[in-house]
JSON list of C-alpha atoms in Angstrom, two decimals:
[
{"chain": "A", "resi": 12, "resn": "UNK", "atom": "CA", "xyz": [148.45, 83.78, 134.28]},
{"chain": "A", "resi": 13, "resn": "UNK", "atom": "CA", "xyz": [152.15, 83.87, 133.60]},
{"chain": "A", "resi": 14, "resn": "UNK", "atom": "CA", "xyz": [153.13, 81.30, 131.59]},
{"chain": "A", "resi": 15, "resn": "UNK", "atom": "CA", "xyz": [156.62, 79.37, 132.64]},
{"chain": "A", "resi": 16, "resn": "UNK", "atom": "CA", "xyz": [158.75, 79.46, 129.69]},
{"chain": "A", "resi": 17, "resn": "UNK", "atom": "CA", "xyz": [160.38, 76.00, 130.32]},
{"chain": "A", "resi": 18, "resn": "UNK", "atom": "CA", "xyz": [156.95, 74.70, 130.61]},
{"chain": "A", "resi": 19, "resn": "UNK", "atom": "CA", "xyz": [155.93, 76.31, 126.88]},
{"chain": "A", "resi": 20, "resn": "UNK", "atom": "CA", "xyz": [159.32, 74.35, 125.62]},
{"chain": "A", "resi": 21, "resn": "UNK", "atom": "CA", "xyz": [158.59, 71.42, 127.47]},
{"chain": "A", "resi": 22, "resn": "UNK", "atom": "CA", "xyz": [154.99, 71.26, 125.86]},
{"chain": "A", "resi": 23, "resn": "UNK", "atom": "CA", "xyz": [155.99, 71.60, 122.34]},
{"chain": "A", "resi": 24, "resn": "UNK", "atom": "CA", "xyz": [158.73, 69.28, 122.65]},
{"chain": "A", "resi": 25, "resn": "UNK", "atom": "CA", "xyz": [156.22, 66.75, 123.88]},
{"chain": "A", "resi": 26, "resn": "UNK", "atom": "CA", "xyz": [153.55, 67.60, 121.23]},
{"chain": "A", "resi": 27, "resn": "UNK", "atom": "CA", "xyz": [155.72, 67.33, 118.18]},
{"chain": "A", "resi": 28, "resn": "UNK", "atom": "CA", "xyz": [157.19, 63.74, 119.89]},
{"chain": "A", "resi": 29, "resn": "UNK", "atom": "CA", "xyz": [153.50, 62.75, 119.81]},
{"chain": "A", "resi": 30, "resn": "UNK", "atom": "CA", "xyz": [152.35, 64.24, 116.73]},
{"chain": "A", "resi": 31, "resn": "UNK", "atom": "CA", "xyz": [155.68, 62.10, 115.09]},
{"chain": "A", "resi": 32, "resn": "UNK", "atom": "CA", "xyz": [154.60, 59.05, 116.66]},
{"chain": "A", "resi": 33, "resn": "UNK", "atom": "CA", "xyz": [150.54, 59.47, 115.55]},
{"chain": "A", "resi": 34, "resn": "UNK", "atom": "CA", "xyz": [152.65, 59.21, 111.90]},
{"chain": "A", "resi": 35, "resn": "UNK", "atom": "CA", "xyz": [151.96, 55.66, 110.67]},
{"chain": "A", "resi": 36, "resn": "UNK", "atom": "CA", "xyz": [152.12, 53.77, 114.04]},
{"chain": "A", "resi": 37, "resn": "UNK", "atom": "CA", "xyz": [152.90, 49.79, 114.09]},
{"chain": "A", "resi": 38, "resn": "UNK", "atom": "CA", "xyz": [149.19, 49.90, 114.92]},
{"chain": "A", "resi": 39, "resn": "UNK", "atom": "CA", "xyz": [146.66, 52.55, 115.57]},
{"chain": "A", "resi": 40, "resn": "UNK", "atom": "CA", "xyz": [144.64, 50.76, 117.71]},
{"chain": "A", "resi": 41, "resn": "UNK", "atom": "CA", "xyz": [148.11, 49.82, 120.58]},
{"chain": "A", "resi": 42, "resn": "UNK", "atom": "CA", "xyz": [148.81, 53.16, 119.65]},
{"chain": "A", "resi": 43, "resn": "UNK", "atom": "CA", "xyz": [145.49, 54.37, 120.88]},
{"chain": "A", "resi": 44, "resn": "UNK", "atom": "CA", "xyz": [145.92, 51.86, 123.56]},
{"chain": "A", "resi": 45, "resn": "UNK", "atom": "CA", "xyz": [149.48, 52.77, 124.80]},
{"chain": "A", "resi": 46, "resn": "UNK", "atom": "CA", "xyz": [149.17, 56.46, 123.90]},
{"chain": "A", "resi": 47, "resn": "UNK", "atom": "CA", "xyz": [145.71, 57.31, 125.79]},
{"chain": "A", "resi": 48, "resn": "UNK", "atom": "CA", "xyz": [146.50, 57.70, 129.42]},
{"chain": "A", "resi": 49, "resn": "UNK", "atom": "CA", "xyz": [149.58, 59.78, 128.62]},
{"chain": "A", "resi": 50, "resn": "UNK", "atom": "CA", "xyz": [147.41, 62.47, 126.68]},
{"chain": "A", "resi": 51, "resn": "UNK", "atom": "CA", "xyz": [144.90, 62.10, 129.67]},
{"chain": "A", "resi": 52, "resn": "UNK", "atom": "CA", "xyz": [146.92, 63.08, 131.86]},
{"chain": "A", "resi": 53, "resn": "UNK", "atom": "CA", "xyz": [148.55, 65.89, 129.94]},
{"chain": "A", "resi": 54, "resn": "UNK", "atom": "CA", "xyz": [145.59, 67.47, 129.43]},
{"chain": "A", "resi": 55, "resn": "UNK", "atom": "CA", "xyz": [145.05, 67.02, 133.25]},
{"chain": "A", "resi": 56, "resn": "UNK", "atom": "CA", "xyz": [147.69, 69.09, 133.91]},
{"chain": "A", "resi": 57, "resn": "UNK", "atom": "CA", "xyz": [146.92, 72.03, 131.21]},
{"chain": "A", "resi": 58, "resn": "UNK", "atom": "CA", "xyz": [143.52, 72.29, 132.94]},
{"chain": "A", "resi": 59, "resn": "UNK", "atom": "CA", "xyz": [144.68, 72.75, 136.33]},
{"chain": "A", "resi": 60, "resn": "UNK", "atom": "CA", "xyz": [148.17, 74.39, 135.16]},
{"chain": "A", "resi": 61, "resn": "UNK", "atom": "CA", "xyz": [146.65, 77.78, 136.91]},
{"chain": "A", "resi": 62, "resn": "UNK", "atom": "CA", "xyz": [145.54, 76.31, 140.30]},
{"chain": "A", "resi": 63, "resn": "UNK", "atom": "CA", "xyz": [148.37, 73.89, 140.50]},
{"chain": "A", "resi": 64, "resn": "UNK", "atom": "CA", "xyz": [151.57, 73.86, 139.31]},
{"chain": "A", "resi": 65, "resn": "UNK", "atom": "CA", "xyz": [154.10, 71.18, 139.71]},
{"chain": "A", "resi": 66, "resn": "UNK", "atom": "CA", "xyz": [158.08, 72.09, 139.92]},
{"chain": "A", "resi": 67, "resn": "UNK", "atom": "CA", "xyz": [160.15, 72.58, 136.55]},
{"chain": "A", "resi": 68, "resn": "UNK", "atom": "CA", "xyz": [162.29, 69.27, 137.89]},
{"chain": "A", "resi": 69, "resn": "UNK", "atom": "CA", "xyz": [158.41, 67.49, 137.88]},
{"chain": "A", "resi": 70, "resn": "UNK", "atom": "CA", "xyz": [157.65, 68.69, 134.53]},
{"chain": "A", "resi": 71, "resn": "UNK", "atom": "CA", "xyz": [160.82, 67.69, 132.74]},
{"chain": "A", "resi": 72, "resn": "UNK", "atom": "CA", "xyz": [160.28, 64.01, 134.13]},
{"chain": "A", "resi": 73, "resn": "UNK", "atom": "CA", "xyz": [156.76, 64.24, 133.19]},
{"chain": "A", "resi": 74, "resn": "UNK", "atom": "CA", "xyz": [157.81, 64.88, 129.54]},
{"chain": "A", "resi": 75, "resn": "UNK", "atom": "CA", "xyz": [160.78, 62.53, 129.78]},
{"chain": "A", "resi": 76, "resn": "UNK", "atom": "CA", "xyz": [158.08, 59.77, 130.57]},
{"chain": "A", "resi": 77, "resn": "UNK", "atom": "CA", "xyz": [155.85, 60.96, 127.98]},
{"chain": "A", "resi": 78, "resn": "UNK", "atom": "CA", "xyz": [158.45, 60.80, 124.88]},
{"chain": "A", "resi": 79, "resn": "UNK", "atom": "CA", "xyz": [159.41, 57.26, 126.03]},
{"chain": "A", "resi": 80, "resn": "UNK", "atom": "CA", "xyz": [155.57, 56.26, 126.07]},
{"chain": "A", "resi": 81, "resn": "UNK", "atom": "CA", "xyz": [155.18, 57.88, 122.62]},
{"chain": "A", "resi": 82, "resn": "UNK", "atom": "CA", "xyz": [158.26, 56.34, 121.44]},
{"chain": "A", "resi": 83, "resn": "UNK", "atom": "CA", "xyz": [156.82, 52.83, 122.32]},
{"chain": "A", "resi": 84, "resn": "UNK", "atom": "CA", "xyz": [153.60, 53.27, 121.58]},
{"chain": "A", "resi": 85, "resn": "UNK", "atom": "CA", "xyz": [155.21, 53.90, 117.77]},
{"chain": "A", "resi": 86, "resn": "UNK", "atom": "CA", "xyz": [156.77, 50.84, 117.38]},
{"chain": "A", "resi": 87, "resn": "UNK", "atom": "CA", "xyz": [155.50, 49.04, 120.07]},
{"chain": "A", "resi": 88, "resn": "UNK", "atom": "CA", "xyz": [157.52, 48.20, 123.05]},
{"chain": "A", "resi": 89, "resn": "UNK", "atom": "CA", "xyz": [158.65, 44.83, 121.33]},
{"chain": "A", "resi": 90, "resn": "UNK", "atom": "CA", "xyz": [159.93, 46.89, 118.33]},
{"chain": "A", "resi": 91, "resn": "UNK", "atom": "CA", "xyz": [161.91, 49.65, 118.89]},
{"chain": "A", "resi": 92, "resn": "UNK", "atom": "CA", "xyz": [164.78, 49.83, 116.80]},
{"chain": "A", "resi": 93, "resn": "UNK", "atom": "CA", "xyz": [167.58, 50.73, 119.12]},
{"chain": "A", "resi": 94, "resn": "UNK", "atom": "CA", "xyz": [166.97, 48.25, 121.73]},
{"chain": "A", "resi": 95, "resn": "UNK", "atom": "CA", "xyz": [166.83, 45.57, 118.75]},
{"chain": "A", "resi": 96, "resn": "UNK", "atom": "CA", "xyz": [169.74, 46.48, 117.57]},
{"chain": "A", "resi": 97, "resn": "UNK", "atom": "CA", "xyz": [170.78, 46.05, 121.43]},
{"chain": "A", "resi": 98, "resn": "UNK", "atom": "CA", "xyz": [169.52, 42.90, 121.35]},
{"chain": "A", "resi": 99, "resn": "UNK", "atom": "CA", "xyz": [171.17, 41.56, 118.10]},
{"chain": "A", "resi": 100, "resn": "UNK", "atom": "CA", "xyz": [174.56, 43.57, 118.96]},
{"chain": "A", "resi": 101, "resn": "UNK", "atom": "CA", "xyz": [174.75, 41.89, 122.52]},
{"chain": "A", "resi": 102, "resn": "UNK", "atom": "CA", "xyz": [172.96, 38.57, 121.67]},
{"chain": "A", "resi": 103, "resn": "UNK", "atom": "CA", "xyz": [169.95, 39.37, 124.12]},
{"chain": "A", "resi": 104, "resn": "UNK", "atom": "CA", "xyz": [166.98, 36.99, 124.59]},
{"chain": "A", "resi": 105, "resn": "UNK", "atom": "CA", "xyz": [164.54, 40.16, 123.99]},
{"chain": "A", "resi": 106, "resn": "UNK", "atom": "CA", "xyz": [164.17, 43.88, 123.55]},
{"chain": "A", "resi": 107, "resn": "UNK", "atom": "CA", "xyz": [164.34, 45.45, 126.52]},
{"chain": "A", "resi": 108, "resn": "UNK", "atom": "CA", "xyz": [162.59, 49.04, 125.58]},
{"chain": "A", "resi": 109, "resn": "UNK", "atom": "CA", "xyz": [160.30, 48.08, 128.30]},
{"chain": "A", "resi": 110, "resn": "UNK", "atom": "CA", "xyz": [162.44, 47.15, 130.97]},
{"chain": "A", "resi": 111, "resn": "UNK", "atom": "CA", "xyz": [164.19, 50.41, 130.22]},
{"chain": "A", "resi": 112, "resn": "UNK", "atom": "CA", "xyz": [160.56, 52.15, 130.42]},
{"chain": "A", "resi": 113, "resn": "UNK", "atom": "CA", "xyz": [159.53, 50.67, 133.79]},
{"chain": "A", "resi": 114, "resn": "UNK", "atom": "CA", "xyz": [162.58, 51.72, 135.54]},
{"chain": "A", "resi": 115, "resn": "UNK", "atom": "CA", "xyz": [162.49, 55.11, 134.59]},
{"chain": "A", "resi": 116, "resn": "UNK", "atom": "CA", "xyz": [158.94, 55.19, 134.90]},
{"chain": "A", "resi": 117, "resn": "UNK", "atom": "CA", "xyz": [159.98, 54.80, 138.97]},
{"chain": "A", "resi": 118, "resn": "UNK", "atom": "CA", "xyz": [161.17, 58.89, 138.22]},
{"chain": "A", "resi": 119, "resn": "UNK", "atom": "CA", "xyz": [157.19, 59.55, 138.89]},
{"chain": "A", "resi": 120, "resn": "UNK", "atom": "CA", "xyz": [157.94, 59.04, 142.82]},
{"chain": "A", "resi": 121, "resn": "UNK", "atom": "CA", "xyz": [159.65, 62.29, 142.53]},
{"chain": "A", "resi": 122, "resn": "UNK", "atom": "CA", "xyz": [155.79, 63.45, 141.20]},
{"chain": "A", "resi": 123, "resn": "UNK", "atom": "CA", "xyz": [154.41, 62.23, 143.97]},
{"chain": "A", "resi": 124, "resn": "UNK", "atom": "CA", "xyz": [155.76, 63.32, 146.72]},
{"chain": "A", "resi": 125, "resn": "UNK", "atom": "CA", "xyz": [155.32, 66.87, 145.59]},
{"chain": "A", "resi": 126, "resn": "UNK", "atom": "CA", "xyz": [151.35, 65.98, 144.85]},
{"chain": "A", "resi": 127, "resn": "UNK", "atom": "CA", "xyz": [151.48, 64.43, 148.88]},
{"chain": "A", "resi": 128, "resn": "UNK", "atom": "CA", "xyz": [153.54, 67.45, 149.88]},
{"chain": "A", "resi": 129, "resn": "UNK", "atom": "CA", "xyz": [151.29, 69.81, 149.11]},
{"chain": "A", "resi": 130, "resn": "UNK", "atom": "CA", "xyz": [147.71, 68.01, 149.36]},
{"chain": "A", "resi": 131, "resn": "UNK", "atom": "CA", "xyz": [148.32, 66.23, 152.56]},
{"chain": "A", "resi": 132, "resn": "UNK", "atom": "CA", "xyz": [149.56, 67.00, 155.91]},
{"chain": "A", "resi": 133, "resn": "UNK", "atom": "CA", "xyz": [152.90, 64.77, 154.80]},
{"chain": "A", "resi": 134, "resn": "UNK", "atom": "CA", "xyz": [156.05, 66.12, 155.85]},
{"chain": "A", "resi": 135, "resn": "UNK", "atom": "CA", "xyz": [159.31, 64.79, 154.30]},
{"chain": "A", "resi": 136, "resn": "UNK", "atom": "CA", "xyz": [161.44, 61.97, 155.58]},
{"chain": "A", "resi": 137, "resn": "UNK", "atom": "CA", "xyz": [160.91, 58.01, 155.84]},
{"chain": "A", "resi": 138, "resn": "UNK", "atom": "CA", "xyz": [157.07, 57.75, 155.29]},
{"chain": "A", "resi": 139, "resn": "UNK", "atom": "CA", "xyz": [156.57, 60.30, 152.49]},
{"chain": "A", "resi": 140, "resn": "UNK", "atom": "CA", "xyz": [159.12, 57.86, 150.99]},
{"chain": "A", "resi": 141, "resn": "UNK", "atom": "CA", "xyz": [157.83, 54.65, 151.65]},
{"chain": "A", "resi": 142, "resn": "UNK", "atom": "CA", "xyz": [154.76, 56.12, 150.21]},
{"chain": "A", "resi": 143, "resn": "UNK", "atom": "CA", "xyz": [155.77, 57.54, 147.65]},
{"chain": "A", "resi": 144, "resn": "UNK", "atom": "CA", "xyz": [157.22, 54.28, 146.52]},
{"chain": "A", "resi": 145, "resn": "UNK", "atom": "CA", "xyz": [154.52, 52.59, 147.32]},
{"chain": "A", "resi": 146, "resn": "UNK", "atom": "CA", "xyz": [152.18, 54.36, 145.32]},
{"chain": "A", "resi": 147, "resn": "UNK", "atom": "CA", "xyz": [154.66, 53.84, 142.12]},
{"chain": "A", "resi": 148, "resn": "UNK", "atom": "CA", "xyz": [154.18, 49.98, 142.70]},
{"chain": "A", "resi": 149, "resn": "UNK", "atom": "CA", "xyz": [150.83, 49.74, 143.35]},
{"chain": "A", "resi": 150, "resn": "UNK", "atom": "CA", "xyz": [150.49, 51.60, 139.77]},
{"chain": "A", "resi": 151, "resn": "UNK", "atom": "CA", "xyz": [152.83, 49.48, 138.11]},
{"chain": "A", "resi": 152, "resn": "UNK", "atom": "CA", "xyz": [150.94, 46.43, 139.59]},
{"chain": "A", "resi": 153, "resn": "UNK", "atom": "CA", "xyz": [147.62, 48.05, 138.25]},
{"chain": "A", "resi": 154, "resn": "UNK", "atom": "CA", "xyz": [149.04, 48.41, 134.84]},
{"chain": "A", "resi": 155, "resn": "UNK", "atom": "CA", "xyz": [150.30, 44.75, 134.90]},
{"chain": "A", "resi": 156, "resn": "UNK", "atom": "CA", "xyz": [146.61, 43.95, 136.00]},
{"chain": "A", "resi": 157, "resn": "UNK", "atom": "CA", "xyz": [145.24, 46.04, 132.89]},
{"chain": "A", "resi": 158, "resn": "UNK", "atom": "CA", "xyz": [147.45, 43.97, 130.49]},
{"chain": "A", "resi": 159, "resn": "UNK", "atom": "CA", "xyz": [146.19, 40.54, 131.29]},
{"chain": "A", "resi": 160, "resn": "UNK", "atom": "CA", "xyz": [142.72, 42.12, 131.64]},
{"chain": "A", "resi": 161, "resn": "UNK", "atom": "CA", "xyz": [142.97, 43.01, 127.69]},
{"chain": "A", "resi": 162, "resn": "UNK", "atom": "CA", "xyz": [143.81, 39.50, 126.97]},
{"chain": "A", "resi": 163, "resn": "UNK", "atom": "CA", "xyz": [141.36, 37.79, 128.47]},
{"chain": "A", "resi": 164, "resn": "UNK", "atom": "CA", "xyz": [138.54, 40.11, 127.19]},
{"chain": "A", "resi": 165, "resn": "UNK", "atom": "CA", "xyz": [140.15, 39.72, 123.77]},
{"chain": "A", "resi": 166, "resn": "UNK", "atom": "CA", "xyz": [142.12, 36.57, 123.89]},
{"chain": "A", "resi": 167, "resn": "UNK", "atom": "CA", "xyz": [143.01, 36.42, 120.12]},
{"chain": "A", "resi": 168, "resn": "UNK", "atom": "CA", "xyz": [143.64, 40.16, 119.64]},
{"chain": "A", "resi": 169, "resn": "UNK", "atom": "CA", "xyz": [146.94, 41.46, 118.19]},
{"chain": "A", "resi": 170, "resn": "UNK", "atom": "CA", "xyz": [146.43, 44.48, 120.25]},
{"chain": "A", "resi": 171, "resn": "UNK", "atom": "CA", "xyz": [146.09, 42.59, 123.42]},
{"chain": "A", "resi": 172, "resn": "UNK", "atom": "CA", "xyz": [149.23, 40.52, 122.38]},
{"chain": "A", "resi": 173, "resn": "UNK", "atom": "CA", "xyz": [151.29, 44.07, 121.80]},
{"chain": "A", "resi": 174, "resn": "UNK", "atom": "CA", "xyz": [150.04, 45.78, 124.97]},
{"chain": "A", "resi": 175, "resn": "UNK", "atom": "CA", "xyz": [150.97, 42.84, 126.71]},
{"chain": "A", "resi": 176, "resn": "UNK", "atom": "CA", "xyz": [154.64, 42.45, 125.10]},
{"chain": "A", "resi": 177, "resn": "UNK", "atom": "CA", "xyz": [155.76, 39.55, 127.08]},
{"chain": "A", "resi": 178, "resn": "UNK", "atom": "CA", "xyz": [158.10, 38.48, 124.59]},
{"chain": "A", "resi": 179, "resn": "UNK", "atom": "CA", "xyz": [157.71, 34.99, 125.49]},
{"chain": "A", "resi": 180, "resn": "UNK", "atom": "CA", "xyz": [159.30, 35.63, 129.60]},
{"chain": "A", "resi": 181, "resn": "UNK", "atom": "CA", "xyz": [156.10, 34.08, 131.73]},
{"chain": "A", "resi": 182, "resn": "UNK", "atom": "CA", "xyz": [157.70, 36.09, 134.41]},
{"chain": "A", "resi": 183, "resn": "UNK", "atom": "CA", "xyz": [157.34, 39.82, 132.35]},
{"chain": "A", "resi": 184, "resn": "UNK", "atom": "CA", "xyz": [154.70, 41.20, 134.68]},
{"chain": "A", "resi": 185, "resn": "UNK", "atom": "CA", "xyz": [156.87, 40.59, 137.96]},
{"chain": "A", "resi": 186, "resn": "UNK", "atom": "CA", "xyz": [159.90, 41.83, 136.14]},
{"chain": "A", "resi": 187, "resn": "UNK", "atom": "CA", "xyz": [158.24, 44.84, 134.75]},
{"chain": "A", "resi": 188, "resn": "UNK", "atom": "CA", "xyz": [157.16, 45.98, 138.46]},
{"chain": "A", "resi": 189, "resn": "UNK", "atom": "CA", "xyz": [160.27, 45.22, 139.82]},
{"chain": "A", "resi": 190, "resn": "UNK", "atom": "CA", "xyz": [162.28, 47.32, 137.49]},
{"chain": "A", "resi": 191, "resn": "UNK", "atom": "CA", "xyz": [159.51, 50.39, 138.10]},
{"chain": "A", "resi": 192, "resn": "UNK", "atom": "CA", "xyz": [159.79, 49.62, 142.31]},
{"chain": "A", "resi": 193, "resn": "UNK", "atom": "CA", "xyz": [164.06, 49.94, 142.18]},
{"chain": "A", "resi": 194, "resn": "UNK", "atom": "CA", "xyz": [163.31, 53.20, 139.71]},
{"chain": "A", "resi": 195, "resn": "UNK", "atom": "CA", "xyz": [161.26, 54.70, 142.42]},
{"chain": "A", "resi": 196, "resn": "UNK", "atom": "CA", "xyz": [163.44, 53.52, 145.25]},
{"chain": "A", "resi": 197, "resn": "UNK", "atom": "CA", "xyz": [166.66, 55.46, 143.11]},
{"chain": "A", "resi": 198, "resn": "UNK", "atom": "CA", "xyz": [164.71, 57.90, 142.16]},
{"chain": "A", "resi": 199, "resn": "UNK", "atom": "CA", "xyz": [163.63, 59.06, 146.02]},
{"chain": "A", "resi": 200, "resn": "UNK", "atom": "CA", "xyz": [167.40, 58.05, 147.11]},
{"chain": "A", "resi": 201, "resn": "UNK", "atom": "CA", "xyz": [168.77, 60.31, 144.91]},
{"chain": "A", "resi": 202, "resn": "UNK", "atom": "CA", "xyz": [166.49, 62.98, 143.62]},
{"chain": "A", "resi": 203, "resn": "UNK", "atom": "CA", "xyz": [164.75, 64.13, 146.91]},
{"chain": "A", "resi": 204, "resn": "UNK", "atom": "CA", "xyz": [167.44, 66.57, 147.97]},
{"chain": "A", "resi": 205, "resn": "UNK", "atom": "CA", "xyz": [167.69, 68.44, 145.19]},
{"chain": "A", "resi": 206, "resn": "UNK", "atom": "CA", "xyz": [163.58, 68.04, 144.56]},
{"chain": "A", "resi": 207, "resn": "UNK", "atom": "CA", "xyz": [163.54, 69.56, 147.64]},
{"chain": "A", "resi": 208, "resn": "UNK", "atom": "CA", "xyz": [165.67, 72.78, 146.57]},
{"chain": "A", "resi": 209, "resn": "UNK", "atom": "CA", "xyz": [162.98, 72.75, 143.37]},
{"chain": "A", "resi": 210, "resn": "UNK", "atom": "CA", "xyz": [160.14, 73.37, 146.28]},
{"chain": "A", "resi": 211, "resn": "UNK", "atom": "CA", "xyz": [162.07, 75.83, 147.87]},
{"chain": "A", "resi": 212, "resn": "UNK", "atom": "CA", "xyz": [162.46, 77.92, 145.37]},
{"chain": "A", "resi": 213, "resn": "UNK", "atom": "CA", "xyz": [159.26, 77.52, 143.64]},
{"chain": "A", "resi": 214, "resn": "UNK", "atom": "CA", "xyz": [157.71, 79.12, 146.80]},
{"chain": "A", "resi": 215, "resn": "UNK", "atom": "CA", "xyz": [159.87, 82.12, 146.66]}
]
């Protein structure tokens, strides 16, 4: 099996971002917590890296998503340093790592409607983007459901409270989704086209 070397770079790149951010985390355990279904799924996709391969494009926002998962899983998403600077320099009511996570975290649209392309009898156009888009919401809204899940089986848990990160906004969980839906909505608007070339020329 021929190894793409893009993918090699792209690998190590993410490995040392998540080796760095294994080094003295806020807290192991929301490390653990944040951390886990990122290294899931990049094992995933060593396993099956010979009977499926995504596009280079797919890959790069793959890792991109990754790094910004490690990065908050670090600090926490309440914590990061350059979004509280962000907040002190521009007098913000919060730090707005997550915000900035959940939007790009739309990019995985562009993931998705390769996976539908190829597994299901999908063509592209208006439903393999309304479905694509769909999918990234009803994820974001299962992640939202996961993080008041956590509190209520461990109300009083510092872990729960930093997974959670609703920095005091009662109306974090809508917010978060919404900012992942426009992502995804961009993200198809945008990147489709030239996704499209990607396909093209991975079959060639």
């Amino acid at each position: 099996m021929k190894v793409n070397k893009i993918h090699s770079a792209l690998l190590v790149i993410v490995a040392i971002v998540l080796l760095w951010s294994a080094i003295r985390p806020f807290s192991y355990t929301s490390w653990l917590v944040e951390v886990g279904p990122a290294v899931v799924i990049i094992i995933i996709l060593l396993i099956t890296y010979s009977k499926f391969r995504f596009t280079t494009f797919s890959y790069c926002i793959i890792a991109f998503l990754s790094i910004l998962t490690f990065i908050g899983g670090h600090y926490t998403y309440e914590e990061v340093p350059l979004f509280n600077w962000l907040q002190e320099e521009f007098h913000l009511k919060r730090n707005n790592y997550d915000r900035f996570g959940h939007f790009f975290k739309g990019l995985i649209a562009i993931v998705l409607r390769e996976i539908l392309l190829h597994f299901t009898p999908l063509t592209r156009g208006a439903w393999l983007s309304t479905i694509s888009v769909s999918i990234v919401l009803a994820i974001a809204a299962l992640y939202e459901i996961l993080e008041w899940l956590s509190t209520k089986i461990a109300p009083h848990s510092k872990t729960s409270k930093d997974f959670l990160g609703m920095q005091g906004d009662k109306w974090d969980a809508q917010w978060d989704m919404t900012f992942a839906f426009l992502g995804a909505i961009l993200a198809t608007l945008l990147l489709s086209h030239f996704h499209d070339r990607m396909l093209q020329k991975k079959r060639v």
